[in-house]
Coordinates of C-alpha atoms and ligand atoms in Angstrom, one line a residue:
M1 CA -24.5 -2.2 11.5
K2 CA -26.2 -0.4 8.7
K3 CA -24.9 2.9 7.5
F4 CA -26.7 6.0 8.8
L5 CA -27.2 7.4 5.3
D6 CA -28.6 4.0 4.1
L7 CA -31.1 4.0 6.9
I8 CA -32.4 7.4 5.9
T9 CA -32.4 6.5 2.3
E10 CA -34.5 3.4 3.1
E11 CA -37.2 5.5 4.7
V12 CA -37.2 8.1 2.0
T13 CA -37.4 5.3 -0.6
K14 CA -40.4 3.8 1.2
A15 CA -42.1 7.2 1.1
F16 CA -41.4 7.7 -2.7
V17 CA -42.7 4.2 -3.5
E18 CA -45.8 4.6 -1.3
C19 CA -46.6 7.7 -3.2
G20 CA -46.2 5.8 -6.5
Y21 CA -42.9 7.2 -7.5
D22 CA -39.9 5.1 -8.6
A23 CA -37.4 4.2 -5.9
K24 CA -34.5 5.5 -8.0
Y25 CA -35.5 9.1 -7.2
A26 CA -35.1 8.7 -3.5
K27 CA -31.4 9.5 -3.4
V28 CA -30.4 11.2 -0.2
T29 CA -27.2 13.2 0.4
L30 CA -25.7 15.2 3.2
S31 CA -27.1 18.7 3.0
N32 CA -25.0 21.3 1.2
R33 CA -27.0 23.9 3.1
P34 CA -26.4 22.9 6.8
D35 CA -28.1 26.1 7.8
L36 CA -31.4 24.7 6.5
C37 CA -31.2 21.0 7.0
E38 CA -29.0 18.0 7.7
Y39 CA -29.9 15.7 4.8
Q40 CA -31.5 16.5 1.5
C41 CA -33.1 14.7 -1.5
N42 CA -33.4 16.4 -4.9
G43 CA -35.2 13.4 -6.5
A44 CA -38.5 15.2 -7.0
M45 CA -36.8 17.5 -9.5
A46 CA -35.7 14.6 -11.6
A47 CA -39.0 12.7 -11.2
S48 CA -41.0 15.6 -12.5
K49 CA -40.2 14.8 -16.1
E50 CA -41.3 11.1 -15.8
Y51 CA -44.5 11.9 -13.9
K52 CA -45.3 15.2 -15.7
K53 CA -45.9 16.9 -12.4
A54 CA -44.4 20.0 -10.8
P55 CA -41.5 19.0 -8.7
F56 CA -42.9 20.6 -5.5
M57 CA -46.1 18.5 -5.9
I58 CA -44.0 15.3 -5.8
A59 CA -41.9 16.7 -2.9
D60 CA -45.1 17.6 -1.0
D61 CA -46.5 14.0 -1.5
V62 CA -43.3 12.5 -0.1
V63 CA -43.1 15.0 2.8
A64 CA -46.6 14.1 3.9
K65 CA -45.3 10.5 4.5
L66 CA -42.1 11.6 6.1
V67 CA -43.5 14.1 8.7
T68 CA -44.9 11.3 10.7
N69 CA -41.8 9.2 10.5
P70 CA -40.0 9.1 13.9
M71 CA -36.6 9.2 12.2
F72 CA -37.1 12.9 11.3
S73 CA -37.6 15.9 13.4
M74 CA -38.3 17.9 10.3
A75 CA -39.3 17.0 6.7
E76 CA -40.0 19.9 4.5
S77 CA -40.4 20.6 0.9
V78 CA -39.0 23.8 -0.5
K79 CA -39.8 25.2 -3.9
P80 CA -39.1 24.4 -6.6
G81 CA -39.0 20.8 -5.2
F82 CA -36.3 20.2 -2.7
L83 CA -36.8 17.9 0.2
N84 CA -35.0 19.0 3.4
L85 CA -34.6 16.7 6.3
K86 CA -33.5 16.9 9.9
I87 CA -32.8 13.9 12.0
D88 CA -34.8 13.3 15.2
E89 CA -32.6 13.6 18.3
A90 CA -33.8 10.5 19.9
Y91 CA -33.3 8.4 16.8
L92 CA -29.8 9.8 16.4
A93 CA -29.0 9.1 20.1
E94 CA -30.1 5.5 19.7
F95 CA -27.9 5.0 16.7
V96 CA -24.9 6.5 18.6
E97 CA -25.7 4.4 21.6
N98 CA -25.6 1.3 19.4
M99 CA -22.2 2.4 18.1
C100 CA -21.0 2.5 21.7
K101 CA -22.2 -1.0 22.4
D102 CA -20.4 -2.3 19.3
E103 CA -17.0 -2.2 21.0
G104 CA -14.0 -1.7 18.8
R105 CA -16.1 -1.6 15.7
F106 CA -18.5 1.3 16.4
G107 CA -20.9 0.0 13.8
C108 CA -18.3 -0.8 11.2
D109 CA -18.7 -4.4 10.2
K110 CA -15.8 -6.5 9.0
A111 CA -15.8 -7.6 5.3
E112 CA -18.0 -10.7 4.8
N113 CA -15.6 -12.1 2.3
P114 CA -12.1 -11.2 3.4
K115 CA -9.6 -10.7 0.7
T116 CA -5.9 -11.4 0.6
I117 CA -4.1 -8.2 -0.5
I118 CA -0.4 -7.7 -0.8
V119 CA 0.8 -4.2 -0.3
D120 CA 4.1 -3.5 -1.8
Y121 CA 5.5 -0.4 -0.1
G122 CA 8.6 1.0 1.5
G123 CA 10.9 -0.1 -1.4
P124 CA 14.2 1.0 0.3
N125 CA 17.4 0.3 -1.5
V126 CA 19.9 -1.8 0.5
A127 CA 23.0 0.0 1.5
K128 CA 21.6 3.4 0.5
P129 CA 20.2 5.5 3.3
L130 CA 16.5 6.0 3.5
H131 CA 15.6 9.4 2.3
V132 CA 12.4 11.4 2.4
G133 CA 11.3 9.9 -0.9
H134 CA 10.9 6.6 0.9
L135 CA 9.0 8.2 3.6
R136 CA 5.8 8.7 1.7
S137 CA 5.7 5.1 0.5
A138 CA 6.1 3.9 4.0
I139 CA 3.5 6.2 5.5
I140 CA 0.8 5.8 2.9
G141 CA 1.4 2.0 2.5
E142 CA 1.3 1.4 6.2
S143 CA -2.0 3.2 6.5
I144 CA -3.6 1.4 3.5
K145 CA -2.5 -1.9 5.0
R146 CA -4.0 -1.0 8.4
I147 CA -7.3 0.3 6.9
G148 CA -7.6 -3.1 5.1
K149 CA -6.9 -5.0 8.3
Y150 CA -9.4 -3.0 10.2
M151 CA -12.0 -3.9 7.5
G152 CA -11.2 -7.6 8.1
H153 CA -9.0 -8.3 5.2
N154 CA -5.8 -10.3 5.1
M155 CA -3.3 -7.6 4.3
I156 CA 0.3 -8.6 3.7
G157 CA 2.9 -5.9 3.6
D158 CA 6.0 -6.6 1.6
V159 CA 9.0 -4.2 1.8
H160 CA 10.3 -5.2 -1.6
L161 CA 13.9 -4.4 -1.0
G162 CA 16.0 -3.0 -3.7
D163 CA 18.7 -5.6 -3.2
W164 CA 19.7 -6.6 -6.7
G165 CA 21.7 -5.0 -9.5
L166 CA 24.5 -2.6 -10.0
Q167 CA 24.6 -1.1 -6.5
M168 CA 25.8 -4.4 -5.1
G169 CA 28.5 -4.7 -7.8
L170 CA 29.6 -1.1 -6.9
I171 CA 29.9 -1.9 -3.2
I172 CA 31.9 -5.1 -3.9
T173 CA 34.2 -3.3 -6.3
E174 CA 34.9 -0.6 -3.7
L175 CA 35.4 -3.0 -0.9
K176 CA 37.9 -5.0 -3.0
L177 CA 39.9 -1.9 -3.6
R178 CA 40.0 -1.1 0.1
K179 CA 40.5 -4.5 1.5
P180 CA 41.8 -6.8 -1.2
E181 CA 43.0 -9.3 1.4
L182 CA 39.5 -10.2 2.4
V183 CA 38.8 -13.9 1.9
Y184 CA 35.7 -13.1 -0.1
F185 CA 37.9 -12.1 -3.0
D186 CA 40.0 -15.3 -3.0
E187 CA 38.5 -17.4 -5.7
A188 CA 40.4 -20.5 -4.6
Y189 CA 38.9 -20.3 -1.1
E190 CA 36.6 -23.1 -0.3
G191 CA 36.1 -22.8 3.5
E192 CA 33.4 -21.1 5.5
Y193 CA 33.1 -17.3 5.4
P194 CA 33.3 -15.3 8.6
A195 CA 30.0 -14.7 10.4
E196 CA 30.9 -11.1 11.1
A197 CA 30.4 -8.5 8.3
P198 CA 33.7 -6.8 7.2
F199 CA 32.0 -3.4 7.5
T200 CA 29.6 -1.4 9.7
I201 CA 26.4 0.2 8.6
A202 CA 28.2 3.6 8.7
E203 CA 31.0 2.3 6.4
L204 CA 28.5 0.7 4.1
E205 CA 26.5 3.9 3.7
E206 CA 29.7 5.8 2.9
I207 CA 31.0 3.1 0.5
Y208 CA 28.0 3.2 -1.8
P209 CA 28.0 6.9 -2.7
T210 CA 31.8 6.9 -3.1
A211 CA 31.6 3.9 -5.4
S212 CA 28.7 5.4 -7.3
G213 CA 30.6 8.7 -7.8
K214 CA 33.7 7.0 -8.9
S215 CA 31.8 4.9 -11.5
K216 CA 30.5 8.0 -13.1
E217 CA 34.0 9.3 -13.7
D218 CA 36.1 6.2 -14.2
E219 CA 35.1 4.0 -17.1
A220 CA 37.3 1.1 -15.9
Y221 CA 35.8 1.3 -12.4
K222 CA 32.4 1.1 -13.9
E223 CA 33.3 -1.9 -16.0
A224 CA 34.6 -3.6 -12.9
A225 CA 31.4 -2.9 -11.0
L226 CA 29.3 -4.3 -13.9
A227 CA 31.5 -7.4 -14.0
A228 CA 31.2 -7.9 -10.3
T229 CA 27.4 -7.5 -10.5
N230 CA 27.4 -10.1 -13.2
E231 CA 29.6 -12.5 -11.3
L232 CA 27.4 -12.0 -8.2
Q233 CA 24.3 -12.8 -10.3
Q234 CA 26.0 -15.9 -11.7
G235 CA 26.4 -17.0 -8.1
R236 CA 30.1 -16.5 -7.3
R237 CA 30.4 -17.8 -3.7
G238 CA 32.5 -15.0 -2.1
Y239 CA 30.3 -12.3 -3.6
R240 CA 27.1 -14.1 -2.5
A241 CA 28.5 -14.2 1.0
L242 CA 29.2 -10.5 0.8
L243 CA 25.7 -9.9 -0.4
D244 CA 24.4 -11.7 2.7
H245 CA 26.5 -9.4 4.9
I246 CA 25.4 -6.3 3.1
L247 CA 21.8 -7.4 3.4
H248 CA 22.1 -8.3 7.0
V249 CA 23.7 -5.1 8.1
S250 CA 21.4 -3.0 6.0
V251 CA 18.2 -4.7 7.0
S252 CA 18.8 -4.4 10.7
D253 CA 19.3 -0.7 10.2
L254 CA 16.2 -0.4 8.1
K255 CA 14.1 -2.2 10.6
K256 CA 15.2 0.2 13.3
N257 CA 14.3 3.1 11.0
Y258 CA 10.9 1.8 10.1
E259 CA 10.2 0.9 13.8
N260 CA 10.7 4.6 14.6
L261 CA 8.0 5.4 12.1
N262 CA 5.7 2.8 13.5
V263 CA 5.9 0.9 10.2
S264 CA 6.3 -2.8 10.0
F265 CA 6.3 -5.4 7.2
E266 CA 5.0 -9.0 7.2
L267 CA 7.5 -9.8 4.4
W268 CA 11.1 -8.7 4.0
K269 CA 11.4 -10.0 0.4
G270 CA 13.5 -8.3 -2.2
E271 CA 14.2 -8.1 -5.8
K272 CA 16.8 -10.8 -5.2
D273 CA 14.0 -13.3 -4.3
A274 CA 12.4 -12.9 -7.6
Q275 CA 15.4 -13.9 -9.7
P276 CA 15.0 -17.7 -9.5
Y277 CA 11.6 -17.3 -11.1
I278 CA 12.8 -15.4 -14.2
P279 CA 13.9 -18.3 -16.5
D280 CA 10.6 -20.2 -16.4
M281 CA 8.7 -17.0 -16.7
V282 CA 10.6 -16.0 -19.8
Q283 CA 10.1 -19.4 -21.3
M284 CA 6.4 -19.2 -20.7
M285 CA 6.3 -15.8 -22.4
K286 CA 8.2 -17.2 -25.4
D287 CA 6.1 -20.4 -25.6
G288 CA 2.9 -18.5 -25.4
G289 CA 4.0 -16.4 -28.3
F290 CA 3.9 -13.2 -26.2
A291 CA 7.5 -12.3 -26.1
Y292 CA 9.5 -11.6 -29.3
E293 CA 12.9 -10.2 -30.2
S294 CA 13.2 -6.5 -31.0
E295 CA 16.6 -4.9 -31.6
G296 CA 18.2 -7.7 -29.7
A297 CA 16.0 -7.4 -26.6
L298 CA 13.1 -9.6 -25.6
V299 CA 9.9 -7.6 -25.4
V300 CA 6.1 -8.1 -24.9
D301 CA 3.7 -5.6 -26.6
V302 CA 1.4 -4.0 -24.1
K303 CA -0.3 -1.2 -26.1
E304 CA -4.0 -1.2 -26.3
E305 CA -6.3 0.3 -28.9
T306 CA -7.9 2.8 -26.5
D307 CA -4.5 4.2 -25.4
T308 CA -4.3 8.0 -25.8
K309 CA -0.6 8.0 -25.3
E310 CA 2.1 5.7 -26.5
I311 CA 2.7 2.8 -24.3
P312 CA 6.0 1.2 -25.3
P313 CA 6.5 -2.6 -25.2
C314 CA 7.5 -4.1 -21.8
I315 CA 11.2 -5.1 -22.0
I316 CA 11.7 -8.5 -20.4
L317 CA 15.4 -9.1 -21.2
K318 CA 18.1 -6.7 -22.5
S319 CA 20.1 -7.7 -25.5
D320 CA 22.9 -9.0 -23.2
G321 CA 20.3 -11.2 -21.5
A322 CA 20.3 -9.2 -18.3
S323 CA 17.0 -8.7 -16.5
L324 CA 15.5 -5.3 -15.7
Y325 CA 13.4 -3.6 -13.1
S326 CA 10.3 -4.7 -15.0
T327 CA 11.5 -8.3 -15.2
T328 CA 12.0 -8.4 -11.4
D329 CA 8.5 -7.0 -10.8
L330 CA 7.0 -9.5 -13.1
A331 CA 8.9 -12.4 -11.5
T332 CA 7.8 -11.1 -8.1
I333 CA 4.2 -11.4 -9.2
V334 CA 5.0 -15.1 -10.0
W335 CA 6.0 -16.0 -6.5
R336 CA 3.3 -13.9 -4.9
V337 CA 0.7 -15.7 -6.8
E338 CA 2.3 -19.1 -6.1
D339 CA 2.7 -18.5 -2.4
Y340 CA -0.3 -16.4 -1.5
N341 CA -2.8 -16.5 -4.4
P342 CA -3.9 -12.9 -3.5
D343 CA -7.0 -11.2 -4.6
G344 CA -5.1 -8.0 -5.2
M345 CA -1.9 -6.2 -5.0
I346 CA -1.3 -2.6 -4.3
Y347 CA 2.0 -0.8 -5.1
L348 CA 3.1 2.4 -3.6
T349 CA 5.8 4.4 -5.4
D350 CA 6.5 7.9 -6.7
K351 CA 4.1 8.7 -9.5
R352 CA 7.0 9.0 -11.9
Q353 CA 6.9 5.2 -12.0
E354 CA 3.4 5.1 -13.4
L355 CA 4.4 3.9 -16.9
H356 CA 6.5 1.1 -15.5
F357 CA 3.5 -0.3 -13.6
I358 CA 1.1 0.1 -16.6
Q359 CA 3.6 -2.0 -18.6
V360 CA 4.1 -4.6 -15.9
F361 CA 0.4 -5.0 -15.1
R362 CA -0.6 -5.3 -18.7
C363 CA 2.1 -7.8 -19.4
A364 CA 1.1 -9.9 -16.4
R365 CA -2.5 -10.0 -17.5
K366 CA -1.8 -10.5 -21.2
T367 CA 0.5 -13.5 -20.5
G368 CA -2.0 -15.0 -18.0
M369 CA 0.2 -14.7 -15.0
V370 CA -2.7 -13.4 -12.9
K371 CA -6.3 -14.4 -12.8
D372 CA -8.7 -11.9 -14.4
E373 CA -10.4 -11.1 -11.1
M374 CA -7.1 -10.1 -9.4
T375 CA -6.7 -6.4 -9.0
L376 CA -3.4 -4.7 -9.6
K377 CA -3.2 -1.2 -8.4
H378 CA -0.4 1.3 -8.5
I379 CA -0.8 4.3 -6.2
G380 CA 1.6 6.9 -7.5
F381 CA 2.3 9.6 -5.0
G382 CA 3.5 13.2 -5.5
T383 CA 6.7 14.8 -4.3
M384 CA 7.2 16.1 -0.8
N385 CA 8.5 19.6 -1.3
G386 CA 10.1 22.1 1.0
K387 CA 8.7 25.6 1.7
D388 CA 10.4 26.8 -1.5
G389 CA 8.2 24.4 -3.5
K390 CA 11.2 22.4 -4.5
P391 CA 11.9 18.7 -3.5
F392 CA 12.9 18.6 0.2
K393 CA 16.5 19.2 0.9
T394 CA 18.7 19.6 3.9
R395 CA 19.8 23.1 5.0
D396 CA 23.0 22.8 2.9
G397 CA 21.1 21.5 -0.1
G398 CA 21.8 17.8 0.1
V399 CA 19.3 15.0 0.0
M400 CA 17.5 14.9 3.3
R401 CA 18.0 11.7 5.2
L402 CA 15.0 10.3 6.9
E403 CA 16.6 10.2 10.4
Y404 CA 17.7 13.8 10.2
L405 CA 14.2 14.9 9.2
V406 CA 12.7 13.0 12.0
D407 CA 15.2 14.4 14.5
E408 CA 14.5 17.9 13.3
I409 CA 10.7 17.5 13.9
N410 CA 11.3 15.8 17.2
E411 CA 13.3 18.9 18.4
E412 CA 10.7 21.3 17.1
M413 CA 7.9 19.3 18.8
L414 CA 9.8 19.2 22.1
K415 CA 10.1 23.0 22.0
K416 CA 6.4 23.4 21.4
I417 CA 5.5 21.0 24.2
V418 CA 7.7 22.7 26.7
E419 CA 6.3 26.1 25.7
N420 CA 2.8 24.8 26.0
Q421 CA 3.4 23.4 29.4
K422 CA 4.6 26.8 30.6
T423 CA 1.2 28.3 29.8
K424 CA -0.4 25.8 32.2
E425 CA -0.3 25.5 35.9
N426 CA 0.7 21.8 35.8
L427 CA 4.4 22.1 35.1
D428 CA 5.0 18.7 36.4
I429 CA 5.9 17.0 33.2
S430 CA 9.4 15.6 33.5
E431 CA 12.0 16.2 30.9
E432 CA 11.9 12.5 30.1
E433 CA 8.2 12.5 29.6
A434 CA 8.4 15.6 27.5
K435 CA 10.9 13.9 25.3
A436 CA 8.9 10.7 24.9
T437 CA 5.8 12.7 24.3
S438 CA 7.4 14.9 21.7
K439 CA 8.4 11.8 19.7
V440 CA 4.8 10.5 19.7
V441 CA 3.4 13.9 18.7
A442 CA 6.2 14.5 16.1
L443 CA 5.3 11.2 14.4
A444 CA 1.6 12.3 14.2
A445 CA 2.8 15.7 12.8
I446 CA 4.7 14.0 10.0
K447 CA 2.2 11.3 9.2
Y448 CA -0.9 13.5 9.3
G449 CA 0.9 16.2 7.3
D450 CA 1.5 13.6 4.6
L451 CA -1.7 11.6 4.8
S452 CA -4.1 14.5 4.9
N453 CA -3.2 15.2 1.3
Q454 CA -4.5 13.2 -1.5
A455 CA -1.6 10.8 -2.2
S456 CA -1.1 11.8 -5.9
K457 CA -0.6 15.4 -5.1
D458 CA 2.7 17.1 -4.3
Y459 CA 2.7 18.7 -0.9
I460 CA 4.8 21.2 1.0
F461 CA 6.4 19.9 4.1
D462 CA 6.0 22.9 6.4
I463 CA 7.5 22.0 9.8
D464 CA 5.9 25.1 11.5
R465 CA 2.4 24.3 10.2
F466 CA 2.6 20.5 10.7
T467 CA 3.7 20.8 14.4
S468 CA 1.1 23.5 15.3
F469 CA -1.4 22.5 17.9
E470 CA -4.1 24.4 15.9
G471 CA -5.6 23.9 12.5
N472 CA -5.7 20.8 10.4
T473 CA -2.7 19.1 11.9
G474 CA -1.8 15.8 13.7
P475 CA -1.0 17.6 16.9
Y476 CA -4.4 19.2 16.9
I477 CA -6.1 15.8 16.6
L478 CA -3.9 14.5 19.5
Y479 CA -4.6 17.5 21.5
T480 CA -8.3 16.8 21.2
I481 CA -7.8 13.2 22.3
V482 CA -5.7 14.3 25.3
R483 CA -8.4 16.8 26.3
I484 CA -10.9 14.0 26.3
K485 CA -8.6 11.8 28.3
S486 CA -8.1 14.5 30.9
I487 CA -11.9 15.0 31.4
L488 CA -12.4 11.3 31.7
S489 CA -9.7 10.9 34.2
K490 CA -11.1 13.8 36.3
Y491 CA -14.5 12.2 36.1
Y492 CA -13.4 8.7 37.1
G493 CA -11.0 10.2 39.6
L494 CA -14.1 11.3 41.6
G495 CA -15.1 7.7 41.9
K496 CA -18.0 8.1 39.5
D497 CA -19.0 5.7 36.8
V498 CA -21.3 5.4 33.9
A499 CA -23.0 2.2 34.9
G500 CA -26.4 1.7 33.3
A501 CA -26.2 5.0 31.4
V502 CA -27.3 5.4 27.8
I503 CA -26.7 8.3 25.5
E504 CA -29.5 10.8 25.8
P505 CA -31.0 12.8 22.9
A506 CA -28.7 15.8 22.2
H507 CA -29.2 18.7 24.6
S508 CA -27.7 21.3 22.3
K509 CA -27.0 21.9 18.6
S510 CA -23.3 21.3 19.2
E511 CA -24.0 18.0 20.8
K512 CA -26.2 16.9 17.9
D513 CA -23.5 18.0 15.5
L514 CA -21.0 15.8 17.3
M515 CA -23.4 12.8 17.2
M516 CA -24.0 13.4 13.5
E517 CA -20.2 13.3 12.8
L518 CA -19.9 10.1 14.9
S519 CA -22.7 8.5 12.9
K520 CA -20.7 8.7 9.7
F521 CA -17.9 6.5 11.0
N522 CA -18.7 3.2 9.3
A523 CA -19.5 4.6 5.9
M524 CA -16.4 6.7 6.0
M525 CA -14.1 3.8 6.9
E526 CA -15.5 1.6 4.2
N527 CA -15.2 4.3 1.7
A528 CA -11.6 5.0 2.7
F529 CA -10.8 1.3 2.2
E530 CA -12.5 1.1 -1.2
E531 CA -10.8 4.1 -2.5
T532 CA -7.5 3.4 -0.8
A533 CA -7.8 7.0 0.5
P534 CA -6.3 7.6 4.0
H535 CA -6.9 11.4 3.4
K536 CA -10.6 10.7 3.9
I537 CA -9.9 9.5 7.4
C538 CA -7.9 12.6 8.1
A539 CA -10.7 14.8 6.8
Y540 CA -13.2 12.9 9.0
I541 CA -11.2 13.1 12.2
Y542 CA -10.6 16.8 11.6
D543 CA -14.3 17.4 11.3
L544 CA -14.9 15.1 14.3
A545 CA -12.3 16.9 16.4
N546 CA -13.8 20.3 15.5
A547 CA -17.3 19.0 16.4
F548 CA -16.0 17.8 19.7
N549 CA -14.2 21.0 20.5
S550 CA -17.4 23.1 19.8
F551 CA -19.4 20.8 22.0
Y552 CA -16.7 21.0 24.7
H553 CA -16.6 24.8 24.7
G554 CA -20.4 25.1 24.8
T555 CA -21.1 22.5 27.5
K556 CA -20.4 22.3 31.2
I557 CA -19.5 18.7 31.4
M558 CA -17.9 18.4 34.8
A559 CA -20.3 20.9 36.3
E560 CA -23.4 19.2 35.0
E561 CA -25.8 18.7 37.9
N562 CA -28.0 16.1 36.4
E563 CA -26.1 12.9 36.9
V564 CA -27.9 11.0 34.2
T565 CA -27.1 13.7 31.7
Q566 CA -23.5 13.8 32.9
K567 CA -23.2 10.1 32.4
S568 CA -24.6 10.5 28.9
Y569 CA -21.9 13.1 28.1
I570 CA -19.2 10.9 29.5
R571 CA -20.3 8.0 27.3
L572 CA -20.3 10.3 24.3
L573 CA -16.8 11.4 25.2
E574 CA -15.7 7.8 25.5
L575 CA -17.1 7.1 22.0
T576 CA -15.5 10.1 20.5
K577 CA -12.2 9.2 22.0
A578 CA -12.4 5.6 20.8
V579 CA -13.4 6.6 17.3
L580 CA -10.6 9.1 17.1
E581 CA -8.1 6.6 18.5
T582 CA -9.2 3.9 16.0
C583 CA -8.8 6.3 13.2
I584 CA -5.3 7.5 14.2
D585 CA -4.3 3.9 14.7
V586 CA -5.2 3.0 11.1
L587 CA -3.3 6.1 10.0
G588 CA -0.3 4.7 11.9
F589 CA 0.2 6.9 14.9
S590 CA -1.0 7.2 18.5
A591 CA -1.8 9.7 21.2
P592 CA 0.1 10.4 24.4
D593 CA -1.7 10.7 27.8
R594 CA -0.9 14.4 28.1
M595 CA 0.9 17.0 26.1
Ligands
LIG601 N1 13.3 0.4 -4.8 C1 12.5 1.1 -5.6 C2 12.9 2.6 -5.6 O1 13.6 3.0 -4.7 C3 11.0 1.0 -5.2 C4 10.4 -0.3 -5.4 C5 8.9 -0.3 -5.5 N2 8.3 -1.5 -5.6 C6 8.3 -2.3 -6.7 N3 7.7 -3.4 -6.7 N4 8.8 -1.9 -7.9 O2 12.5 3.4 -6.5

C-alpha cells in the first residue's frame, strides 16, 4: 500500500504542476503547528524566487486546485506563503479501513527485492557470565533482525561466540592444577574422551575469574596459560576435547539466558569457526600486495586521504604469528561470504569498538574480500549506566550479571502488578498468573527502556521509571494493549460481532488523531528498517498509545447506542491493537492478557 504522506504529496504535486510550477516545490511534511493544520507545504516560499512572484500568490494558485480535492477537508494559504492542509475524514477512514483489510501487514508491503543480511550480535564470551554489557547487543540486535524479517528480508542472526584465545588456555591451566589426573592432560592417551564434562557451569564460571586473577599476579601461571592456548590452537587432542566440553556446557547455559530474553540466533558460530580460514586469507593478502611486514607484524594499511583522525594499519598477524581479534573478524567475513553471499552485515557492539570495525571493514574492501555493493555496518551502542551515571553495577559494586538484573526487575514488576490489582475490584489474579505476567512485563520494561533510546547514546537504567505503568515505558504500552484486549473481550462476550462493518469517518478530534497515527505505520516501519533504528518504533507506539488513550477517555465505546458506529469503533480498536502488537513483536517482547 502507498504511504499516506506519498498520497498527499502526489495530489499536491499535481496541483503545483497544473498551475505551472515545478513538481520539486510540492514537498509535504507533517505539520509543526498541529493547532493549525495536519500537513503543510512550504514550497511556495522557495518557488517565489524562480517564478518572481510573491509566495502567497503561488500558494493561492495551488490552494485553488486543492480546495476541491476530496482528500482534503481544508486547504488554506497563510501569509507569507504557507500551505496548510487538513485531511478529509472520509478519505482517512478509507485509508485506515484498507489497513485493516491488509491483515498482518496493515499497508506495509514486504521488500520487492529481499536482501540477505547477517546480523552479528550477542557476542558473549564462553565460560564468562553474561553481563549487562551483553544485554544491549542482544536487545538491539534481536530487534534489528526482527524489523528486517518483518520487511521481508532474509535476516540471519549469528551469535559470534567469543570462544577462542587466552580465556580457554586459562581455564585449561586452572583445571590441570585442580584435577591433574584427568585423562585430557595425559598426552600418551589415545582412547575416546568421556562424554560427560569434568565440570558444571557453576564451576566453569568460577574457574575463569580465578584463573584470570591468578594470571595477573603470577608470571609463570600466565606463561602456562599462553602455552596451553597455543597448544590448543595447534590442535592438541585432549585440549580440543576440553574445549568441546567448555563450549557445550557454556552454550546450553547461554541459550537458556537468551531464551529468557526472547532472543534467539540462527547461527551459533564463534571465533573458533573462523580459524581454518585464516591461512588462505593471509596468503591472499600477501599475494595481492596488500599485507606487508611492519615491526615484525603483518599489517594492511587502511588509512584514507579524507580521514580526519589517524586510522592505524589493520594488524593481521602478530610478530609471533598469532592471530588477533581483527584477524578473526576478517576470516569470519570469508566464511560468511562463502556460505551465504549476503548483501549486508550488521554488527552490534559497544561503541568503543568503533575503530576496530573501521579497520576490519576497510581491510575487507581493500583486499576484495567483499563485493562493492555489500554493506558493512557497525552499530556502536552507548553504555548502560546506573542512576549515579556510572556503568551499571550490583549493590556491592561488582559487575552486574544479567540474570541478577533480570531477577531484580521481575521482583519489582511483581510488586507493582500486585499493587495495581489491589486498586481494582477484580482481585482474582492468582499468584501464579501474577508471576508469569510480571516476567512478561519486566521484559518489556527492560527492552523498551533500552530500545527507546537512540542506540549510540548512553542511558540510565532506572528501574523505578522503566517499570512504571505511566510515561514513556514498556509497561505503559502493554497496559494500553491490555486495555484494548479487555474492551474487546467485553464486546465479544456480549455475543456481538463486527460482521460487515467498515471504519466510519472519525466522529471526534481524538478519533481522527488516532487514525492519523495509524496511517503512519508503513512509512514508519520502512524508515526504522532503513535507518536500523528501533527507537523510531518506540517513539511511534508511544504516540499511538497516547492517541488511543485520549480517544478511549473521550469516547463511550461500550455505551455507544448506534451499533454501526460501535462496530466501527471496535474495528479501530482491533487495528490499533494489531499494530501495537506487531510493533512490540519486532521490538522483541509481548503483552499479557491482563495486568
Ligand atoms: N565477544 C566480543 C566482546 O565481548 C564481542 C564480539 C562482537 N562481534 C564481532 N564480530 N567482533 O566484546
